[in-house]
XYZ file of C-alpha atoms in Angstrom:
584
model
C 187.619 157.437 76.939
C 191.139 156.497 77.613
C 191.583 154.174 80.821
C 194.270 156.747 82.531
C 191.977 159.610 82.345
C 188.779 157.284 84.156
C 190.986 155.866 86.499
C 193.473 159.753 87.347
C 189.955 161.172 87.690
C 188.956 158.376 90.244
C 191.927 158.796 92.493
C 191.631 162.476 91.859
C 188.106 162.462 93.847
C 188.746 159.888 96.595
C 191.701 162.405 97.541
C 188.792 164.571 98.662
C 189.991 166.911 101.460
C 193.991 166.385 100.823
C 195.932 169.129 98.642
C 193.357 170.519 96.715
C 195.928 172.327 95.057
C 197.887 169.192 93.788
C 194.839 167.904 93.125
C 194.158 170.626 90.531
C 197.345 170.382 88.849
C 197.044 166.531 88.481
C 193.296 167.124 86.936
C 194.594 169.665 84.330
C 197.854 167.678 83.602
C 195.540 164.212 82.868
C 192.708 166.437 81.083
C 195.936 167.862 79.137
C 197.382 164.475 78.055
C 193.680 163.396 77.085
C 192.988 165.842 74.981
C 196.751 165.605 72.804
C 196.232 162.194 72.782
C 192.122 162.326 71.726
C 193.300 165.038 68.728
C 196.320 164.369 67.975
C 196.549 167.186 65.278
C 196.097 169.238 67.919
C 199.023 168.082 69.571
C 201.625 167.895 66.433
C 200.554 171.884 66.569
C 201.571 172.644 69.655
C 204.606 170.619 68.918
C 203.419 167.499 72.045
C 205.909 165.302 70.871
C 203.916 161.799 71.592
C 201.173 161.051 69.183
C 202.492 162.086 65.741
C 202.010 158.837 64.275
C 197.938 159.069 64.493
C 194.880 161.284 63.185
C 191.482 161.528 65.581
C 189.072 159.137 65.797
C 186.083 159.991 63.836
C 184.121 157.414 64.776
C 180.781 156.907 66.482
C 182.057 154.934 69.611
C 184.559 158.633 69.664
C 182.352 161.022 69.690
C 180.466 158.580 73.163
C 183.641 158.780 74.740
C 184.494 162.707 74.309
C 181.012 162.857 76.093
C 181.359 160.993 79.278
C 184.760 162.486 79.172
C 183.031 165.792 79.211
C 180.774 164.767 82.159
C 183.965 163.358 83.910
C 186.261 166.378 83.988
C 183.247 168.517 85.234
C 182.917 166.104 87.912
C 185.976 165.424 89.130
C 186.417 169.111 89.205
C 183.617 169.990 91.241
C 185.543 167.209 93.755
C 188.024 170.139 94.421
C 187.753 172.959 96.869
C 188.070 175.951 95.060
C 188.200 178.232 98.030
C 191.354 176.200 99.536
C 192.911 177.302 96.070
C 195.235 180.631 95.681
C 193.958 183.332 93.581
C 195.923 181.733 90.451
C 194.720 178.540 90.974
C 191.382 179.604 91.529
C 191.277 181.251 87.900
C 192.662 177.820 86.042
C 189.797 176.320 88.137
C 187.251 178.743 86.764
C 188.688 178.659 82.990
C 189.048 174.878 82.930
C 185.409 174.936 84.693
C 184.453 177.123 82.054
C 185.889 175.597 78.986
C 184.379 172.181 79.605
C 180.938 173.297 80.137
C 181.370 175.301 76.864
C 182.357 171.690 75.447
C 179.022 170.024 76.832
C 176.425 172.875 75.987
C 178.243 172.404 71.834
C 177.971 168.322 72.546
C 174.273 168.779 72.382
C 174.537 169.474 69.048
C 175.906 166.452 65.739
C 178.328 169.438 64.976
C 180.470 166.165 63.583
C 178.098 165.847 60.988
C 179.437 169.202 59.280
C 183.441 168.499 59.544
C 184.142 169.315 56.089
C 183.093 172.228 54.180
C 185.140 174.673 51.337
C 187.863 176.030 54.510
C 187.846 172.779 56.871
C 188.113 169.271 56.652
C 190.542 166.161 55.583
C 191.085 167.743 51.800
C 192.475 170.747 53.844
C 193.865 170.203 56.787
C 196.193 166.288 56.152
C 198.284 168.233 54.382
C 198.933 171.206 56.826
C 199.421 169.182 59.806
C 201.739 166.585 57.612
C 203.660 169.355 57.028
C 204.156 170.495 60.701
C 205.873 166.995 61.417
C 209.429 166.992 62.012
C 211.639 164.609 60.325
C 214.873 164.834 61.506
C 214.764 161.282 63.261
C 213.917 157.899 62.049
C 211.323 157.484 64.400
C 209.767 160.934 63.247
C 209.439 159.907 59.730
C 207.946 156.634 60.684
C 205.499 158.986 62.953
C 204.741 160.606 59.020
C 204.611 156.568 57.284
C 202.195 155.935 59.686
C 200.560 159.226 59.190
C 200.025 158.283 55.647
C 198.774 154.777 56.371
C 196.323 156.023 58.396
C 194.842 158.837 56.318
C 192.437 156.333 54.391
C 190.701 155.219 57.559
C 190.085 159.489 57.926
C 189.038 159.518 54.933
C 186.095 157.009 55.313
C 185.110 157.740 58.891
C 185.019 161.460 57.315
C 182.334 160.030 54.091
C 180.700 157.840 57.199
C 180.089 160.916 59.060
C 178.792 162.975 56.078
C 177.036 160.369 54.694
C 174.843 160.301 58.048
C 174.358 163.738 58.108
C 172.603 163.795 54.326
C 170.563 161.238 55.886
C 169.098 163.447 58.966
C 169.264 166.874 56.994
C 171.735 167.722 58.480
C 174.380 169.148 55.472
C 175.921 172.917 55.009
C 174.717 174.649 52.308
C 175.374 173.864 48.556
C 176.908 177.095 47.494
C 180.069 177.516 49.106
C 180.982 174.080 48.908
C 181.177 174.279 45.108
C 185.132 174.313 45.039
C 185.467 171.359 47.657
C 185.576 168.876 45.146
C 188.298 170.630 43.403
C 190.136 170.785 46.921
C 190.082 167.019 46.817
C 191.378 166.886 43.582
C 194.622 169.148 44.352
C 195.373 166.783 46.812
C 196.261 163.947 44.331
C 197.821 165.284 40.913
C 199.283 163.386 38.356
C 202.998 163.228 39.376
C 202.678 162.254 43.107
C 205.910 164.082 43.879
C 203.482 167.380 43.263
C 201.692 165.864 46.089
C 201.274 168.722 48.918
C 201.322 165.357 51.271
C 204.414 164.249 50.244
C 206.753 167.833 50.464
C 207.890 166.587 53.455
C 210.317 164.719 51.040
C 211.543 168.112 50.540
C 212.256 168.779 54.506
C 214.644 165.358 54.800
C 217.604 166.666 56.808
C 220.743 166.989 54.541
C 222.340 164.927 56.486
C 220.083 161.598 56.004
C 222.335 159.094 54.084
C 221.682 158.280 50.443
C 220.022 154.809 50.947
C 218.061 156.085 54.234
C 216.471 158.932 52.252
C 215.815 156.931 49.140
C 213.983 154.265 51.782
C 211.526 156.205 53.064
C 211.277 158.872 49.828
C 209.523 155.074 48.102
C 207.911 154.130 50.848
C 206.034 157.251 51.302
C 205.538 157.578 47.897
C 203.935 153.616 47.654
C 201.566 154.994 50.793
C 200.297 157.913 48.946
C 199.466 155.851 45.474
C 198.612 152.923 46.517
C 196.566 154.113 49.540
C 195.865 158.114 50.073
C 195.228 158.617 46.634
C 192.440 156.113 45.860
C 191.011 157.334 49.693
C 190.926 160.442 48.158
C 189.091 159.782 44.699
C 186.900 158.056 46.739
C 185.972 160.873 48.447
C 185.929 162.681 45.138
C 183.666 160.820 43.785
C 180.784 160.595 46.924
C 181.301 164.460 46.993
C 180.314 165.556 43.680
C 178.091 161.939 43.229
C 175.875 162.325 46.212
C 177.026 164.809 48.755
C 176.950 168.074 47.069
C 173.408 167.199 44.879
C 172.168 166.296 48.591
C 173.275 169.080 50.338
C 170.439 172.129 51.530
C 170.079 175.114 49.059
C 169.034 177.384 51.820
C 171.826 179.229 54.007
C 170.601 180.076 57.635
C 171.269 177.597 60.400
C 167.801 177.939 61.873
C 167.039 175.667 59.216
C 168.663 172.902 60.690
C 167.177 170.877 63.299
C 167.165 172.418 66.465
C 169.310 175.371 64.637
C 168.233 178.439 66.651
C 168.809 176.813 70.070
C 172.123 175.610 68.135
C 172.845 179.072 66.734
C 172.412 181.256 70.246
C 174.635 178.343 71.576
C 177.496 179.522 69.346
C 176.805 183.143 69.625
C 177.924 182.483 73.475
C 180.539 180.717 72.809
C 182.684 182.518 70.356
C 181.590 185.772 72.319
C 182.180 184.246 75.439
C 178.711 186.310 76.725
C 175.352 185.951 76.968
C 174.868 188.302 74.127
C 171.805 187.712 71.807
C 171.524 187.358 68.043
C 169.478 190.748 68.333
C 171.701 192.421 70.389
C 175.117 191.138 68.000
C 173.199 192.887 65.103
C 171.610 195.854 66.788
C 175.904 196.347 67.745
C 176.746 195.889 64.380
C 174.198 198.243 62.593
C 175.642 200.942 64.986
C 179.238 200.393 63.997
C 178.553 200.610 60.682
C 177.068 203.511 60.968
C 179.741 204.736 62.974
C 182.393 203.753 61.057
C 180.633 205.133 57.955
C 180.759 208.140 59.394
C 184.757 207.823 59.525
C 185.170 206.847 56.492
C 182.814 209.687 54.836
C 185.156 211.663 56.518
C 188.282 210.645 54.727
C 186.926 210.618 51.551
C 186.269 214.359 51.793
C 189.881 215.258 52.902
C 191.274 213.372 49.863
C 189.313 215.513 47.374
C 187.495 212.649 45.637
C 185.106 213.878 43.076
C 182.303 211.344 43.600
C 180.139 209.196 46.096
C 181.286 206.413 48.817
C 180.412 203.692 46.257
C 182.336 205.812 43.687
C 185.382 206.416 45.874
C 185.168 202.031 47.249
C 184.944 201.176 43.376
C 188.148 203.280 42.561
C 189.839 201.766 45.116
C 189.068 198.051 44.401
C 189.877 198.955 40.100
C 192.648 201.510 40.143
C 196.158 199.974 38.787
C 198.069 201.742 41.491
C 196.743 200.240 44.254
C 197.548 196.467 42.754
C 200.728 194.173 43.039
C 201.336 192.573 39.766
C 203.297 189.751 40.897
C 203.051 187.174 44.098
C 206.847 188.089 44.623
C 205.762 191.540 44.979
C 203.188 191.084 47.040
C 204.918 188.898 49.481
C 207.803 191.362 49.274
C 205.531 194.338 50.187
C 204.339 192.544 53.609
C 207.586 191.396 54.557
C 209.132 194.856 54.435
C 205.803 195.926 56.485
C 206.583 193.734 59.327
C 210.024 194.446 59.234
C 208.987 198.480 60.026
C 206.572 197.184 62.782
C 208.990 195.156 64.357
C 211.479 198.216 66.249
C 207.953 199.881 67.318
C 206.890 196.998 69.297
C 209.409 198.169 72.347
C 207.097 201.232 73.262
C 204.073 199.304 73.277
C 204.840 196.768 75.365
C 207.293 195.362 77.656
C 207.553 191.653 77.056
C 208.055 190.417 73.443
C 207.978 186.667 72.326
C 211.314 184.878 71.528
C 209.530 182.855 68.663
C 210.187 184.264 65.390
C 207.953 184.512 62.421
C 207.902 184.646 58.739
C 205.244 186.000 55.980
C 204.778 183.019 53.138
C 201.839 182.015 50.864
C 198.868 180.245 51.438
C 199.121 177.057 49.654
C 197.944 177.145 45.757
C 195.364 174.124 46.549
C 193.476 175.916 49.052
C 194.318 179.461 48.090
C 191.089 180.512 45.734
C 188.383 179.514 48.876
C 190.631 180.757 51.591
C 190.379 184.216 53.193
C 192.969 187.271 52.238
C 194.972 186.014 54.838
C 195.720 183.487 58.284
C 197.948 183.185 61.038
C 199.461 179.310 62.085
C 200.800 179.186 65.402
C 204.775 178.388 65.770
C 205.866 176.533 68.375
C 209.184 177.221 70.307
C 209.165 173.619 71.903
C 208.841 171.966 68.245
C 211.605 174.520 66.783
C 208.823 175.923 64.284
C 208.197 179.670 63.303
C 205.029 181.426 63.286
C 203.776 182.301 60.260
C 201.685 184.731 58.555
C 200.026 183.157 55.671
C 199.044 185.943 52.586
C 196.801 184.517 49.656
C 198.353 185.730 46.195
C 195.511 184.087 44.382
C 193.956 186.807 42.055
C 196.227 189.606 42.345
C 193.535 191.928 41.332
C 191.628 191.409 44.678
C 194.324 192.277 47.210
C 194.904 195.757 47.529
C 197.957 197.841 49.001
C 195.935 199.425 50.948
C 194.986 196.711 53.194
C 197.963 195.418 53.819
C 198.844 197.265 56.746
C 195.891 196.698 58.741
C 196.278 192.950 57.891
C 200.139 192.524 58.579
C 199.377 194.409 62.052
C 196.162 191.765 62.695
C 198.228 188.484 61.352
C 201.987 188.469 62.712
C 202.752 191.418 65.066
C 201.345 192.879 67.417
C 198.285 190.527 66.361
C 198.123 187.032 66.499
C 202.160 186.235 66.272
C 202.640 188.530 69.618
C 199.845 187.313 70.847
C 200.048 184.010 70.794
C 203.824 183.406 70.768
C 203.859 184.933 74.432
C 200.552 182.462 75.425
C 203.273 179.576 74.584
C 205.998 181.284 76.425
C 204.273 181.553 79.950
C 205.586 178.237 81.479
C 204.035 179.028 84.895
C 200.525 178.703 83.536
C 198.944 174.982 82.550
C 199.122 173.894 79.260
C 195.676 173.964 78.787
C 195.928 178.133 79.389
C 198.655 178.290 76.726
C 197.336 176.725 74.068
C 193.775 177.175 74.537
C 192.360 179.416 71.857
C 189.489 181.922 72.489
C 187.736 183.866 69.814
C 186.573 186.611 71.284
C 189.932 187.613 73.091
C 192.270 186.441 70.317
C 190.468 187.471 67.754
C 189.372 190.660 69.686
C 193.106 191.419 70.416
C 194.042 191.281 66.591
C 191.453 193.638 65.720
C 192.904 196.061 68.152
C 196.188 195.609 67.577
C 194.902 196.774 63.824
C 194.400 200.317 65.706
C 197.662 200.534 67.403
C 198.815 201.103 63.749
C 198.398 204.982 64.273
C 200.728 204.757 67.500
C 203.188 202.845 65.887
C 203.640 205.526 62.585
C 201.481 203.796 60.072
C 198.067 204.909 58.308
C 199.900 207.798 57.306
C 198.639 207.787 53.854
C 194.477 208.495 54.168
C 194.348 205.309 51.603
C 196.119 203.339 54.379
C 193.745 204.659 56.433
C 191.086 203.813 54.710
C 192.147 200.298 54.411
C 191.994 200.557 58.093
C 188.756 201.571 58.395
C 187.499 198.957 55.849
C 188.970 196.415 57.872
C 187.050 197.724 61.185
C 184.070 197.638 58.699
C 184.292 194.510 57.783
C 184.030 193.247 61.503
C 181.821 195.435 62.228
C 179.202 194.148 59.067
C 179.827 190.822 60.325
C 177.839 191.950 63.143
C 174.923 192.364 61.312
C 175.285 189.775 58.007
C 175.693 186.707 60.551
C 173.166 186.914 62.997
C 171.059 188.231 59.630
C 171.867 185.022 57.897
C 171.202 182.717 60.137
C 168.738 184.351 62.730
C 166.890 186.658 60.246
C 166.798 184.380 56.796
C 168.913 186.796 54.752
C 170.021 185.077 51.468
C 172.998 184.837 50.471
C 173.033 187.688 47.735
C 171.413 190.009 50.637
C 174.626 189.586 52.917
C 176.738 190.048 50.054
C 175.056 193.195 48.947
C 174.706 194.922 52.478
C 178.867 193.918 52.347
C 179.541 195.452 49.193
C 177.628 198.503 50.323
C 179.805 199.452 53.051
C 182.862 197.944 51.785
C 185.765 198.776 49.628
C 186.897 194.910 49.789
C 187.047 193.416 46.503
C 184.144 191.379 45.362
C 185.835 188.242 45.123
C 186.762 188.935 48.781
C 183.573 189.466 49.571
C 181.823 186.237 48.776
C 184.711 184.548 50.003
C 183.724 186.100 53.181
C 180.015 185.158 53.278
C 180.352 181.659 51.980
C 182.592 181.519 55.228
C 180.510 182.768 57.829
C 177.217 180.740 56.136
C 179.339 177.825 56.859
C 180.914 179.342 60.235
C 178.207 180.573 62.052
C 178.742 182.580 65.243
C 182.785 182.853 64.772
C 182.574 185.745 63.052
C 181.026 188.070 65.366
C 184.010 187.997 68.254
C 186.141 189.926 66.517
C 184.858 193.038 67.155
C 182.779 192.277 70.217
C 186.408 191.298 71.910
C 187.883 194.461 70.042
C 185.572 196.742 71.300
C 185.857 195.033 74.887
C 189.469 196.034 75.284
C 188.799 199.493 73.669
C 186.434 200.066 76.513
C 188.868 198.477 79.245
C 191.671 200.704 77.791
C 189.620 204.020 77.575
C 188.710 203.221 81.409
C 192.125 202.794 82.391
C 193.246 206.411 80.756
C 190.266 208.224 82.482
C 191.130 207.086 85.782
C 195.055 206.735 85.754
C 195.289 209.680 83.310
C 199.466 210.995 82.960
C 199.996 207.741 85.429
C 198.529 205.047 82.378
C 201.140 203.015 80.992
C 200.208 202.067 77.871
C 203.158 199.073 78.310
C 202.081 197.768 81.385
C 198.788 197.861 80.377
C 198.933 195.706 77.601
C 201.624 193.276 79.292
C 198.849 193.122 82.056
C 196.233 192.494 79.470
C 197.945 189.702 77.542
C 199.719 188.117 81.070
C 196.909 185.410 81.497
C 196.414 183.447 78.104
C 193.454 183.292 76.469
C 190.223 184.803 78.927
C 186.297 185.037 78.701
C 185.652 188.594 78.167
C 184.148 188.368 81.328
C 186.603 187.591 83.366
C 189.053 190.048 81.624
C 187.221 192.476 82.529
C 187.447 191.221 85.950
C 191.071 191.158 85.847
C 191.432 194.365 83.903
C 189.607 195.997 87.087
C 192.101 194.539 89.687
C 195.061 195.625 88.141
C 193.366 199.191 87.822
C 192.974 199.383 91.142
C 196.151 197.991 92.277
C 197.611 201.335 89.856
C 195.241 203.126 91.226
C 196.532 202.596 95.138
C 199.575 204.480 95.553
C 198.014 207.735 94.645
C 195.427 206.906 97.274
C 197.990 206.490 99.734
């Protein structure tokens, strides 16, 4: 643990009975710095400006100190009055309070035994954050030299790490790490200037003088031969020599040790509830059958000749529903976002100044990656958000999805979203760039629906998409508390999948090596969706011509990231406060 944090938590509790208030804001703002400083990826996303020049620590001696740092916030924070603290106040309290006991129930757990797998880890995630860093100074592309001298040392406390964990039994599965290796490999290609560590040569500021720009163009360049690459054929070489042969053949993550305790942990974290496995798939079967139901529906009023598995295999084979170029592709969600865009200003009435752009995901991680991601922008950093679209095999993305998608990724999804987290000033930093699953990930989902208000889904393909996508969630429900709570194989998740799906195959077991390797994350989606459904519902009953669907959702999204609990909570004392003049 960092000396300033032990020693602003020690003056922080023998201030007992002074400003509790001040108190609180001096606990968040050291528990902030802590935690850039601890991952400093973290803070190069956010756009923190201070420790660009470092990766985390990965080693043992780390991990001790996260710990007691843990244990430390918690009691500091329980030094603080929380009834001499205004209603506000009291709420950062409670989410802070919250947050870090979420962080000690996970700690219980060697979850750093499992930091790489086929969508996480060094052979992923250097590059990304190498290419968030700014360069326009000198001392910023030092921050990137230093970046680069330092990526070996990641590199070996990462083999250290997994090297334990084949040791204990503690691995991920073998399956869905099968194109890791490869990931390794794209990292370090013949001609280094192919490098995706090095494009940040191609981000030098056209003003940088000849000599200055040849400088550090060689010395990056001597970093990544003589020093990233053989880090990263070293890594190469353990993966495919003695990780991968090591790793488990079985899937669920009750076959871990301690892995149902560990799995039910997860479950209540990601959901932020107390929810069960059993109860997460009872949900699910329901929803699908639901949903079914919907989609049944459409089928009918298009005509279609034969069956649901029929009707889902013309739709994942027919030509016309198919791109046949990236270009296109790309094209085709850019000029989606652009007709969202005007119909954002009857939904709600505070939009984000950040801007954001549709791009691909980068060809070395494209063919294990999902259909599609959202990274964050960040107005302090002068960065866009971005909506990231995988073009990799053309013949799995459909048309038909892409509204649904470009509605959950960029706007009013994630981009909205999070965008207007960043942009709340008067809340802590911890509340602005804190990221919850169930609410963010519940909020994208339902921005999906507000599709139909917005003039989209007009087309019942389009609206099938839809539907698929609210499938999907919804069998996530049921595959990932079945895989690792139930002992589903693998080839029984992907089959229950492709039998309620119209998703591509390839999509498919994209999806299920994911949530093998993911467990618990999956399942907030549509437990957060289907909280805010309910909240919204609630709020049209009782406020019926008087709900305002604008200040509804500005109320919803005014408090960063929240527990579904205590959204709900809020959620209920804004109702009432609407409710009160027609009382009066």
């Amino acid at each position: 643990m960092r000396e300033e944090l032990r020693t602003g938590c020690m003056d922080i509790q023998r201030g007992r009975g002074r400003d509790d208030a001040a108190r609180l804001r001096r606990l968040l703002e050291a528990a902030w710095d802590w935690a850039m400083a601890d991952r400093p990826e973290w803070a190069t996303s956010t756009g923190y400006p201070k420790y660009h020049d470092r990766w985390t620590d990965c080693s043992e001696g780390a991990f001790a100190r996260r710990r007691e740092a843990t244990a430390l916030l918690i009691e500091t924070l329980a030094a603080i009055d929380r009834e001499k603290l205004s209603a506000r106040d009291r709420l950062s309290y409670d989410l802070f309070l919250w947050r870090q006991e979420q962080d000690r129930a996970r700690q219980r757990f060697p979850e750093e035994l499992l930091g790489l797998n086929q969508m996480d880890g060094v052979q992923q995630d250097a590059a990304r954050i190498v290419g968030l860093m700014p360069v326009e100074t000198a001392a910023q592309r030092d921050a990137v030299l230093a970046r680069l001298e330092g990526l070996p040392l990641l590199v070996e406390q990462t083999i250290g790490l997994l090297a334990q964990g084949l040791a204990r039994g503690i691995t991920p599965p073998r399956e869905p790490l099968r194109e890791v290796p490869r990931q390794v490999l794209n990292q370090i290609p013949a001609a280094a200037a192919e490098a995706p560590l090095l494009s940040v040569l191609r981000r030098l500021p056209t003003a940088l003088s000849g000599a200055a720009r040849e400088r550090f163009c060689a010395q990056a360049t001597a970093l990544f031969a003589e020093r990233v690459a053989p880090a990263f054929r070293g890594l190469h070489r353990f993966l495919e020599g003695s990780y991968l042969p090591g790793c488990r053949e079985t899937v669920s993550w009750r076959d871990l040790p301690g892995g149902d305790d560990w799995y039910r942990t997860l479950i209540r974290y990601y959901t932020t509830s107390e929810l069960t496995p059993d109860a997460v798939f009872e949900t699910g079967m329901a929803e699908v059958g639901r949903i079914r139901g919907e989609m049944e529906r459409i089928i009918a009023e298009t005509g279609f000749a034969g069956d649901f598995a029929a009707f889902c295999e013309f739709l994942r084979t027919d030509p016309r529903f198919f791109c046949t170029s990236a270009e296109q592709l790309l094209s085709t969600y850019r000029d989606i976002a652009k007709r969202i865009d005007p119909e954002l200003a009857r939904l709600f009435g505070r939009l984000p100044q950040l801007p954001y752009g549709v791009i691909p995901i980068p060809p070395y991680a494209e063919k294990s990656q999902t259909t599609a991601y959202y990274q964050p922008g960040s107005l302090r950093a002068g960065r866009a958000g971005y909506f990231y679209a995988n073009t990799y095999n053309l013949a799995s993305r459909p048309t038909w999805e892409m509204e649904a998608l470009t509605l959950h990724e960029a706007v009013p999804g994630h981009h909205l979203h999070i965008a207007l987290m960043q942009e709340m000033e008067d809340l802590p930093e911890f509340r602005r760039y804190s990221w919850l699953e169930a609410y963010g990930e519940g909020w994208a989902l339902y921005a999906e629906s507000l599709g139909e208000e917005m003039g989209f889904y007009r087309d019942p393909y389009a609206e099938f998409g839809r539907l698929t996508y609210e499938m999907w969630r919804a069998i996530r429900l049921v595959v990932d508390p079945g895989l690792h709570a139930r002992g589903w194989t693998r080839q029984q998740a992907i089959k229950f999948f492709r039998a309620n799906s119209s998703k591509a195959d390839h999509d498919i077991a994209v999806e299920i090596d994911r949530y093998i390797v993911w467990p618990g994350q999956a399942v907030s989606y549509k437990t957060g969706e289907m909280k805010i459904k309910a909240l919204r519902r609630r709020a049209e009953e009782r406020l019926g011509e008087r709900f305002d669907i604008r200040a509804f959702h500005d109320e919803l999204l005014a408090h960063g990231c929240l527990p579904l609990t205590v959204l709900e909570e809020r959620m209920a004392g804004w109702l009432a406060g609407q409710e009160a003049p027609a009382a009066r």
